[in-house]
XYZ file of C-alpha atoms in Angstrom:
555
model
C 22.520 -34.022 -14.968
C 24.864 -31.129 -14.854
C 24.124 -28.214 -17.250
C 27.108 -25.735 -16.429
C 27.393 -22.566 -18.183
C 26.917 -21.947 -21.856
C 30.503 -22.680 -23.208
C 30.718 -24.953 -26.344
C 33.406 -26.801 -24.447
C 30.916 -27.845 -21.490
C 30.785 -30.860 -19.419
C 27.438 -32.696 -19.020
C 27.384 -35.624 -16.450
C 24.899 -37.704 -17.176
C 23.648 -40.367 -19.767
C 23.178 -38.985 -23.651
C 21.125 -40.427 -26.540
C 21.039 -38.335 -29.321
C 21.521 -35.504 -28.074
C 18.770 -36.012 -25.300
C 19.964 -36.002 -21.409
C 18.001 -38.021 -19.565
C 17.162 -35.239 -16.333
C 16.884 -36.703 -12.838
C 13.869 -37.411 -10.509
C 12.849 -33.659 -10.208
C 14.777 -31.039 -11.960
C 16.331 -31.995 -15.325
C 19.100 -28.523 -14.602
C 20.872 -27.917 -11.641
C 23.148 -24.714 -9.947
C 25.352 -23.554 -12.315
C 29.124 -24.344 -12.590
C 31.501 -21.413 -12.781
C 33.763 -21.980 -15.610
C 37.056 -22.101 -14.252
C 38.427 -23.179 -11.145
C 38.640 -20.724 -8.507
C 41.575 -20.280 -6.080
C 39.786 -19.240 -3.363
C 36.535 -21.074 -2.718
C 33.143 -18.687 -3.509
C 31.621 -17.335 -0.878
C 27.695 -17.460 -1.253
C 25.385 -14.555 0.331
C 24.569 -17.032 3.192
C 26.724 -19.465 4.831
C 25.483 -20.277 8.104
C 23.866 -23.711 8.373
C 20.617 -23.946 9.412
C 18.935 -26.947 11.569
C 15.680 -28.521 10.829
C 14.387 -30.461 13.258
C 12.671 -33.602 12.786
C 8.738 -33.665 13.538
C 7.953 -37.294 12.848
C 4.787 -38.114 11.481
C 3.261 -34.095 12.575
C 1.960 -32.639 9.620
C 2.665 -29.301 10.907
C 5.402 -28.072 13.106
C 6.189 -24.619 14.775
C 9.844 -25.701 14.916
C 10.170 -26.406 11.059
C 8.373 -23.262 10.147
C 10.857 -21.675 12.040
C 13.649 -23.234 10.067
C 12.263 -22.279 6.926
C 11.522 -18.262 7.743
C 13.475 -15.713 6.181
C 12.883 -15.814 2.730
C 9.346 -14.575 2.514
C 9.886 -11.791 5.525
C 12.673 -10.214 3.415
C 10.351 -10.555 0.126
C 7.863 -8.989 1.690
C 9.938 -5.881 2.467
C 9.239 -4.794 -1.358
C 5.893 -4.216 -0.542
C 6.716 -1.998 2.393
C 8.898 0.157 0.282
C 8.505 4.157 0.119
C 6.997 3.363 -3.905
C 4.189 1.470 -1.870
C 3.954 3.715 0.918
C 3.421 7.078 -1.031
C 0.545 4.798 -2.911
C -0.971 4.605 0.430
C -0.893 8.006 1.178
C -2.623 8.785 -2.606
C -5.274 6.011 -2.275
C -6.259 7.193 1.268
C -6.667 10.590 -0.098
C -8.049 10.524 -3.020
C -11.136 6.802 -2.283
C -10.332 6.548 1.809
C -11.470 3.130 2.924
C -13.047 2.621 -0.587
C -9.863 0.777 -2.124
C -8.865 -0.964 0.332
C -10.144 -4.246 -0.818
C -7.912 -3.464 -4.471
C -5.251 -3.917 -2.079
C -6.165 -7.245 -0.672
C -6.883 -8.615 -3.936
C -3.254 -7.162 -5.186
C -1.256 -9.041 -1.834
C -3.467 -12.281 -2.389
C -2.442 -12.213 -6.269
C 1.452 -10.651 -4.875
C 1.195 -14.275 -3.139
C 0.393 -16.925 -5.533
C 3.298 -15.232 -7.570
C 5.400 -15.196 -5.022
C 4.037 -19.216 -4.760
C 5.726 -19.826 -7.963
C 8.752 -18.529 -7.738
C 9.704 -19.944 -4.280
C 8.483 -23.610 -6.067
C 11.138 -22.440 -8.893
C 14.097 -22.325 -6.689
C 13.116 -25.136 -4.314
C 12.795 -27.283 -6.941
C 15.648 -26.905 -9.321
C 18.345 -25.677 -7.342
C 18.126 -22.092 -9.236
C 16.602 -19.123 -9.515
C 14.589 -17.192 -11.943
C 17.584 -15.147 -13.165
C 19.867 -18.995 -13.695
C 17.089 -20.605 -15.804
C 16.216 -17.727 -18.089
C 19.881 -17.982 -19.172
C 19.721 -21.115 -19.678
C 16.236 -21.466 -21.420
C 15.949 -18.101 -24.002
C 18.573 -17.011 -26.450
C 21.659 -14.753 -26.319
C 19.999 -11.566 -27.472
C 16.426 -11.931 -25.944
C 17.953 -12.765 -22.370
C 19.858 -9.674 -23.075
C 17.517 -7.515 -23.889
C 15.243 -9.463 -20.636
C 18.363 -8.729 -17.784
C 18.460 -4.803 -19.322
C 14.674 -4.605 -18.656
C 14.744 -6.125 -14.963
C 17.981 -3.864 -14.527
C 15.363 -1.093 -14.924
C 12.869 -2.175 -12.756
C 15.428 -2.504 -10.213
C 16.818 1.098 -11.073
C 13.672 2.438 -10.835
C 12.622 0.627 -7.519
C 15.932 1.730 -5.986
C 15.669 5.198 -6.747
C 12.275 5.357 -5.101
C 13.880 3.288 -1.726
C 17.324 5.742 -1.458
C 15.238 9.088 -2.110
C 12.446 7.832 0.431
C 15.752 7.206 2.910
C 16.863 10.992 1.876
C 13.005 12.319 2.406
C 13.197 10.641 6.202
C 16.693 12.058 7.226
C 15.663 15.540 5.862
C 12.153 15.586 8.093
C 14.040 13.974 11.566
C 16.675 16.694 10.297
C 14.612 19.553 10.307
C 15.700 20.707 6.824
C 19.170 19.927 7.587
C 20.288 17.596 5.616
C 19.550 17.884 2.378
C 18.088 15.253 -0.631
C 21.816 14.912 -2.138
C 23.689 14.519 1.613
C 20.786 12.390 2.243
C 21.648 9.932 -0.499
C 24.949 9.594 -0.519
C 24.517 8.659 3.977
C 21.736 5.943 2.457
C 24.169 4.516 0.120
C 26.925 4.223 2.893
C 24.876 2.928 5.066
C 23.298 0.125 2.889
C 26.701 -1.268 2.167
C 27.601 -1.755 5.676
C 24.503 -2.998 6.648
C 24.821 -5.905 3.210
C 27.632 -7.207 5.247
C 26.064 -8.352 8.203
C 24.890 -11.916 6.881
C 29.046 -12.583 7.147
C 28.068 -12.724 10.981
C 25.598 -15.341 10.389
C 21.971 -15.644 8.445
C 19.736 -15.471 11.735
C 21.308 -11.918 12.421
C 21.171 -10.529 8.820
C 17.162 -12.101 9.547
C 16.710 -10.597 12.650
C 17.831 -7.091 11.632
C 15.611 -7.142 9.057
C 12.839 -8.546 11.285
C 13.439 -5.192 13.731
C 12.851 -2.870 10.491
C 10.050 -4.562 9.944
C 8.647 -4.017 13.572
C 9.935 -0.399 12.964
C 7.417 0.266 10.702
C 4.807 -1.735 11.969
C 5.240 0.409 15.871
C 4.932 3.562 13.439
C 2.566 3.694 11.350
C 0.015 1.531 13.809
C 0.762 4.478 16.230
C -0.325 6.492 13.838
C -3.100 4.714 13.181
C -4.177 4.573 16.596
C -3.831 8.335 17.095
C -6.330 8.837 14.087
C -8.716 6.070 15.286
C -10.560 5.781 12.250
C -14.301 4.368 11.670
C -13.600 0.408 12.170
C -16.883 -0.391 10.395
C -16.539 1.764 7.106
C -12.451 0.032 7.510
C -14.085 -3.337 7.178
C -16.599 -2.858 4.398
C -13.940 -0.775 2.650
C -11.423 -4.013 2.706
C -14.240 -6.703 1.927
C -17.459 -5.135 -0.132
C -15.379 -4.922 -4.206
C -17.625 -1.827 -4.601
C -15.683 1.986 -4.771
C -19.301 4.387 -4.659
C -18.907 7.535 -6.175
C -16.072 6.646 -7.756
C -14.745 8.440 -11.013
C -11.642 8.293 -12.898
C -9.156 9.590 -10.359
C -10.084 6.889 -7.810
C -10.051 4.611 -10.951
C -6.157 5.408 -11.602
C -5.594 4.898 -7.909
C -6.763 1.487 -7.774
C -4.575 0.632 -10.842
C -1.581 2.334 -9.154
C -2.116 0.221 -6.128
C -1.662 -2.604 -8.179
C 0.982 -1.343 -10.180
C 2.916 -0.561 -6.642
C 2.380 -4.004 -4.901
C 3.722 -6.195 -7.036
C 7.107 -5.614 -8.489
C 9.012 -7.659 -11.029
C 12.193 -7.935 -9.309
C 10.704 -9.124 -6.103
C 10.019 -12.083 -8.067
C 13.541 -12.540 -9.132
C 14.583 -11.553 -5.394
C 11.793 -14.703 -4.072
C 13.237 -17.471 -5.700
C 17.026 -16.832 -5.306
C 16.915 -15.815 -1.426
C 14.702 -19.453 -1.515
C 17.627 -21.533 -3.169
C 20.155 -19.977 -1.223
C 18.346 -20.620 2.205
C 16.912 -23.605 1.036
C 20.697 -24.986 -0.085
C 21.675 -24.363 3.453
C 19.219 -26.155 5.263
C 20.810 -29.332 7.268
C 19.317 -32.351 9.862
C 18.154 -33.989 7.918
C 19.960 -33.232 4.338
C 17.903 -31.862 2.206
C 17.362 -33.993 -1.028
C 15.682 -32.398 -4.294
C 15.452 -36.126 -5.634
C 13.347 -36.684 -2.546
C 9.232 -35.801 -3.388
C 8.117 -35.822 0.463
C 10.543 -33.318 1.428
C 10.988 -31.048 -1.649
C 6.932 -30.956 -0.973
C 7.200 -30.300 2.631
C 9.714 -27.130 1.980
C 7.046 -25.484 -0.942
C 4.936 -25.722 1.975
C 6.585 -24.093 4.728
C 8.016 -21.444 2.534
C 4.106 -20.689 1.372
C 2.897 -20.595 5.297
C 5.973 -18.186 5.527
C 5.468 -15.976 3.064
C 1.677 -15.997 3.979
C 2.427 -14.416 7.297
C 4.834 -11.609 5.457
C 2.575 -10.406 3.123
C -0.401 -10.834 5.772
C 1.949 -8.078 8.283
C 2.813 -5.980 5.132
C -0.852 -5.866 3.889
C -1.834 -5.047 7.969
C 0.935 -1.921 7.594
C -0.054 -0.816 3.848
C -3.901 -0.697 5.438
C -2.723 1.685 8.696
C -1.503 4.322 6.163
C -4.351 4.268 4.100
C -6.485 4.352 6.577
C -4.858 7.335 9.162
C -5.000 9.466 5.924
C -8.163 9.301 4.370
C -9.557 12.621 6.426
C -6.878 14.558 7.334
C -5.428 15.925 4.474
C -7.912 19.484 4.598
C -5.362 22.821 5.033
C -7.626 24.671 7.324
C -6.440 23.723 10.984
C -2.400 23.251 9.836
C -2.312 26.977 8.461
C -4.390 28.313 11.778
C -1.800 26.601 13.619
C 0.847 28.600 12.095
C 2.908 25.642 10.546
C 6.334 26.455 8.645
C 5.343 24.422 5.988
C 2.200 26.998 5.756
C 3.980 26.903 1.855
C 2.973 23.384 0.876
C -1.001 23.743 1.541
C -3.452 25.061 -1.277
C -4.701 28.342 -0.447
C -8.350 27.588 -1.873
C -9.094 25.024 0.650
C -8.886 22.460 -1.320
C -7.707 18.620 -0.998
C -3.457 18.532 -0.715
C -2.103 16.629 -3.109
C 0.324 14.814 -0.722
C 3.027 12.452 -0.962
C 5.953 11.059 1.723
C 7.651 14.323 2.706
C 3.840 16.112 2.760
C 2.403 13.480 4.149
C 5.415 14.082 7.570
C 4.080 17.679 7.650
C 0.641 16.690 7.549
C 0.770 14.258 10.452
C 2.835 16.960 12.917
C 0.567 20.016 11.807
C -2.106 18.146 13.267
C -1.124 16.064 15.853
C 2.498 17.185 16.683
C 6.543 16.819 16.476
C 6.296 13.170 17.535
C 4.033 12.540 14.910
C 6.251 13.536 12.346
C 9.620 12.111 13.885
C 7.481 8.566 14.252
C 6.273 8.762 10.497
C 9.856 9.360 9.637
C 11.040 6.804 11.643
C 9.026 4.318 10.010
C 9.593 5.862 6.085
C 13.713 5.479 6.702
C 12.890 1.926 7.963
C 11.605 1.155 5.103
C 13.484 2.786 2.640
C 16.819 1.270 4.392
C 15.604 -2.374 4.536
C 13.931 -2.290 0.798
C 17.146 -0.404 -0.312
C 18.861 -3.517 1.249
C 16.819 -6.241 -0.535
C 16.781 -4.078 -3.803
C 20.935 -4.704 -3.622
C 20.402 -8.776 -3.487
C 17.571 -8.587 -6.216
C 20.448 -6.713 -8.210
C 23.240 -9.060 -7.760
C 21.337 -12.220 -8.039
C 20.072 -10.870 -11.168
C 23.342 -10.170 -12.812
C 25.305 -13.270 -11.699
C 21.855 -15.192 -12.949
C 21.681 -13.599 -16.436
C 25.528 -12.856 -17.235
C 26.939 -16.028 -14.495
C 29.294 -13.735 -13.156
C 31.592 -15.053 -10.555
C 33.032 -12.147 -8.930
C 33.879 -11.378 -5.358
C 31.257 -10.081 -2.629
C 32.251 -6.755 -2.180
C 32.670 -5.866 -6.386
C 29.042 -7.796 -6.735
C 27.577 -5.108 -4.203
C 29.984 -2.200 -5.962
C 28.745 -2.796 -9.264
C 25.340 -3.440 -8.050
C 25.166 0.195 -6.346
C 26.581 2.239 -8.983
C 24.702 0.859 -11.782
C 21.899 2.902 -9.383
C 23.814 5.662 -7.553
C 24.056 7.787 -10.697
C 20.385 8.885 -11.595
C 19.124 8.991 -7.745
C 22.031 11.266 -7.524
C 21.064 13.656 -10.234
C 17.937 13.182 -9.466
C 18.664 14.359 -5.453
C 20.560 16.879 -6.899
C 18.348 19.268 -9.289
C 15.108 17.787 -8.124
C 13.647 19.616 -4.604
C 12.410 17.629 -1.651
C 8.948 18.966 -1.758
C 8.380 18.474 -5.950
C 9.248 14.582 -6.001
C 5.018 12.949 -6.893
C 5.873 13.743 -10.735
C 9.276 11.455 -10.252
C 7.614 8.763 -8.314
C 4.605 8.435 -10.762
C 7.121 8.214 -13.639
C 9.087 5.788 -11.671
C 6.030 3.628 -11.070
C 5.122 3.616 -14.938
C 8.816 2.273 -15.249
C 8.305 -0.633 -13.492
C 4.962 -1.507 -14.600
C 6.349 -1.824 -17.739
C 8.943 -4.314 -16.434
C 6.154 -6.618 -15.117
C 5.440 -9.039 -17.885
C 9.207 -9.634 -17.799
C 8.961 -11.415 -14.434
C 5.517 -12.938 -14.545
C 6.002 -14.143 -17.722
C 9.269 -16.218 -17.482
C 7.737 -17.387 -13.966
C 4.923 -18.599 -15.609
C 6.478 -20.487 -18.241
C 9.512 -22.221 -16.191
C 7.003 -23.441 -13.802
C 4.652 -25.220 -16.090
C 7.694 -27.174 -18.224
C 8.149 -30.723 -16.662
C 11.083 -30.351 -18.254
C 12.461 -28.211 -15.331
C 9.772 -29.023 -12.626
C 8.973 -32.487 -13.535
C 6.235 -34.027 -11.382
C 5.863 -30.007 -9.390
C 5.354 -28.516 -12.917
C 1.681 -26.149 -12.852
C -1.444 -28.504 -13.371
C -4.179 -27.512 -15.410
C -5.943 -24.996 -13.280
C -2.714 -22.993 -11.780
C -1.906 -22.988 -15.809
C -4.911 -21.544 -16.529
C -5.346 -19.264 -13.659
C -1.812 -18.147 -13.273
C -2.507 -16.956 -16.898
C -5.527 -15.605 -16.665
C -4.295 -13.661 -13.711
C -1.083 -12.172 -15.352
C -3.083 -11.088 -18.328
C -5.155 -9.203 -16.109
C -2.038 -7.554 -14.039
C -0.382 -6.989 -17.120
C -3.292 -5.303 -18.750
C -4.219 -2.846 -15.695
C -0.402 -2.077 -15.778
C -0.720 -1.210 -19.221
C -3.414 0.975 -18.686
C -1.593 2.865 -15.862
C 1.067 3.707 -18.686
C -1.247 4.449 -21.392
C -2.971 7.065 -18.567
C 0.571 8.502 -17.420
C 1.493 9.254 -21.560
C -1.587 10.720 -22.457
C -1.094 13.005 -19.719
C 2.297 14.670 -21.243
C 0.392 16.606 -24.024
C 3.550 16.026 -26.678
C 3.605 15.035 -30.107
C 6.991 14.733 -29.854
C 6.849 12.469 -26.936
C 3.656 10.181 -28.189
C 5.905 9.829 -31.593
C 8.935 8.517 -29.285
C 6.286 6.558 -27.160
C 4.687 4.994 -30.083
C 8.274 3.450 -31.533
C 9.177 2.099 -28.527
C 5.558 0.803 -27.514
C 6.119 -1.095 -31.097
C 9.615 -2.625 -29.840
C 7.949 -3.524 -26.580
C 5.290 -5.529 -27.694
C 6.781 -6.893 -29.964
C 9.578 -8.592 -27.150
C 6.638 -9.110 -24.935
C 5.081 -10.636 -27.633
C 8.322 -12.998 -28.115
C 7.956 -13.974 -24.278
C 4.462 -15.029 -24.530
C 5.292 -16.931 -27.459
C 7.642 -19.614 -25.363
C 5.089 -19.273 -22.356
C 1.547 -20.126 -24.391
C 3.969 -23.297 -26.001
C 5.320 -24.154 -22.326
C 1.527 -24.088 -21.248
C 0.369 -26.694 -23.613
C -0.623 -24.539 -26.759
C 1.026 -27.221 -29.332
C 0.110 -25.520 -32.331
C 2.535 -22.707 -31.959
C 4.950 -25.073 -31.313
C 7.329 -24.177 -34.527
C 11.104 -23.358 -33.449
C 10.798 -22.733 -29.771
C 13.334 -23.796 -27.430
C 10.996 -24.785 -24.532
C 9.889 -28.209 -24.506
C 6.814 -29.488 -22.266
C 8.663 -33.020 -22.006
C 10.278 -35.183 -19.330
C 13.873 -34.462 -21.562
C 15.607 -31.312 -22.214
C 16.945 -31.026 -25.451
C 20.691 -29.985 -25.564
C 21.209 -27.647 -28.347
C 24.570 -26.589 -29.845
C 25.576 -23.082 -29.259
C 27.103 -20.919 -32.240
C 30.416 -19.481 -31.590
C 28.825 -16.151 -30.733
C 27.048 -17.020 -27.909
C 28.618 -16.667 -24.356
């Protein structure tokens, strides 16, 4: 059937019995329909065919894996982004090796999220954004696109200032935060327009970020040639020795940094808008065999990204776990002889610190290489941080509006506070705004896994792909658990401001939150199977999707 917006004058093609549309083989919604004609046909984000070819019988082919890269390369860019990377240089600090397997266990739980929300828009044809606004009410899926907007805010700011940080340390000083943004922001929207010139090259510039930072930060890694042995019992024993409560907030902001609620947003539309595009033979959502075959190329895809993002996230921690000691930078007579503690002690370090580390000790081209690699990844995570914001608000609010005022509108909803922020905030003071920035977003988190959870498990929407049993009960177990360490990294961060002002303002809004999160669950634990809560909720476990009247108020 055809679900289009939600206009009380809709058309639904397909058979009706009271009230009840009978949804086809394997998604019972589809794309949505804008409401009025257009004039001009609507350009998508991609619109370069792509060519599968057939394998036969093979039950894996090189060729089709090609076809279906892309979509996890330029998820996996989030986990690359300068938010991540100055977790890195904290964790290697503050626990060296000893946290290193928290980060494996984040990336492997990063993936089976990911898992879901690539299933999503395979699937149905839509992505997470399309299907909350047509599964939760007017108000809550309000209130739900405002929260995601502020992950996205959040996330963004970190990416542009991280681009800002890099131009000011290959500048010498000379450009400053402020110029630095505003080149970042430039930059980004000429670079958005590149998939015009075809999907494979918007890929393959992304791709040669990606080896940016990979050349980079391995060299670094390689210069430092850390122990290999205490490397691999650091990434496989689950032990931290020694360990107090600072290497204990570390491990939670690891988590907190890897996985990000608008990647999973970003997952499943770049998914259904590659996947839409895919041609020879056509691709048929009615068709089990090959809607199965795509969830798993896109899973052996997004495999290898996070795989070569957690290999990059493990070369910073690792070439800064015992270098970080002032003694041999000041003897050297370093201009940044300002930045070091004069008692000896352990730097607290961050992106730009972190430059100034690597060239007091090993030299200029250690710095211009780790700067290299930081504007790499601020540029191409400033890049997919754009598309996580327009799928977003064309899912939630089905706006239909040209490419270049979705990108406008987009950028300036960000441009404002990473601005102000570039402005009265100085280049070497920016770990307070980073750690506030990272609370932000962990409190966006159960706003992404949460929806994710719930779509997936309703046969009404996934039919015979909908979660069994044990993904049900893992995939909740698991986003309890993320949600709760997340929680505890805010709790932490507030209890650290020392106001009773502030823990009065915290403690109304905590009461808000929950109770919205609280909302979410609701639907999710009823989508899941939990029958006895089942009083007035608009998800339905069932083969059917019940069509419900809208009042006049509703959009």
């Amino acid at each position: 059937c055809d679900i289009g917006p939600r206009h009380s004058n809709r058309q639904i093609d397909a058979s009706q019995e009271n009230g009840i549309i009978q949804p086809t083989q394997y998604s019972s919604i589809s794309p949505p329909a804008s409401p009025v004609e257009q004039d001009e046909p609507f350009s998508t984000y991609f619109e370069e065919k792509v060519h599968i070819p057939e394998n036969g019988n093979q039950v894996f082919s090189f060729r089709k894996l090609w076809a279906f890269t892309g979509p996890g390369f330029l998820m996996s860019i989030a986990y690359l982004d300068p938010g991540n990377i100055e977790s890195d240089l904290q964790s290697g600090a503050k626990a060296g090796f000893k946290l290193l397997w928290v980060l494996l266990v984040a990336t492997i739980i990063g993936l089976l999220l990911q898992r879901l929300a690539a299933r999503l828009g395979v699937v149905t044809g839509m992505h997470l954004a399309e299907v909350c606004n047509r599964q939760y009410p007017t108000v809550p899926r309000i209130i739900l696109w405002l929260m995601v907007e502020l992950a996205i805010i959040g996330s963004d700011m970190q990416e542009v200032i991280g681009c800002a940080i890099a131009l000011n340390l290959l500048s010498v000083g000379r450009i400053p935060l402020w110029a630095g943004v505003l080149i970042t922001i430039t930059d980004t929207f000429v670079f958005l327009f590149l998939d015009k010139y075809g999907l494979r090259k918007l890929e393959a510039f992304f791709g040669f970020l990606i080896t940016v930072m990979a050349v980079s930060f391995g060299y670094e890694y390689v210069l430092v040639k850390p122990d290999q042995g205490e490397l691999l019992k650091g990434m496989f024993v689950p032990y931290c020795a020694d360990c107090g409560p600072v290497q204990l907030e570390q491990a939670v902001g690891i988590v907190g940094a890897v996985i990000m609620p608008h990647n999973i947003y970003l997952h499943s539309a770049l998914v259904k808008s590659i996947y839409s595009l895919l041609l020879v033979p056509e691709v048929d959502r009615k068709n089990k065999k090959e809607v199965k075959e795509a969830n798993k190329y896109f899973f052996i895809e997004s495999s290898i990204a996070l795989f070569v993002s957690f290999l990059i996230n493990s070369f910073i921690i690792c070439f800064f776990w015992s270098w970080l000691q002032n003694t041999e930078c000041n003897a050297t007579g370093s201009p940044h002889t300002d930045l070091f503690p004069l008692n000896n002690g352990t730097l607290e370090v961050d992106i730009y610190k972190g430059g100034v580390v690597l060239g007091c000790f090993f030299g200029p081209a250690a710095l211009y290489i780790w700067a290299i690699g930081i504007l790499a990844a601020g540029q191409s995570s400033t890049m997919t941080g754009t598309y996580s914001g327009q799928f977003v608000m064309e899912g939630f609010l089905n706006l239909r509006w040209s490419r270049f005022a979705r990108v406008l509108l987009t950028r300036s909803i960000a441009i404002t506070p990473t601005l102000l922020v570039a402005i009265f905030q100085d280049v070497q003071h920016l770990t307070g705004m980073n750690d506030f920035l990272n609370v932000l977003q962990s409190m966006q988190l159960p706003f992404a896994l949460i929806p994710i959870l719930t779509f997936t498990s309703l046969t009404s929407i996934m039919n015979d792909f909908a979660n069994g049993l044990v993904w049900k009960i893992s995939g909740g177990i698991v986003i309890l658990v993320v949600c709760a360490i997340n929680m505890y990294f805010v709790v932490v961060y507030v209890t650290a401001l020392n106001s009773i002002p502030l823990y009065v303002l915290a403690a109304f809004l905590s009461v808000a939150y929950l109770c919205f999160v609280g909302y979410l669950a609701w639907h999710c634990l009823v989508a899941l199977g939990v029958s006895c809560l089942d009083f007035g909720s608009r998800v339905r476990n069932t083969p059917a999707m019940l069509v419900e009247e809208q009042s006049e108020c509703d959009p």
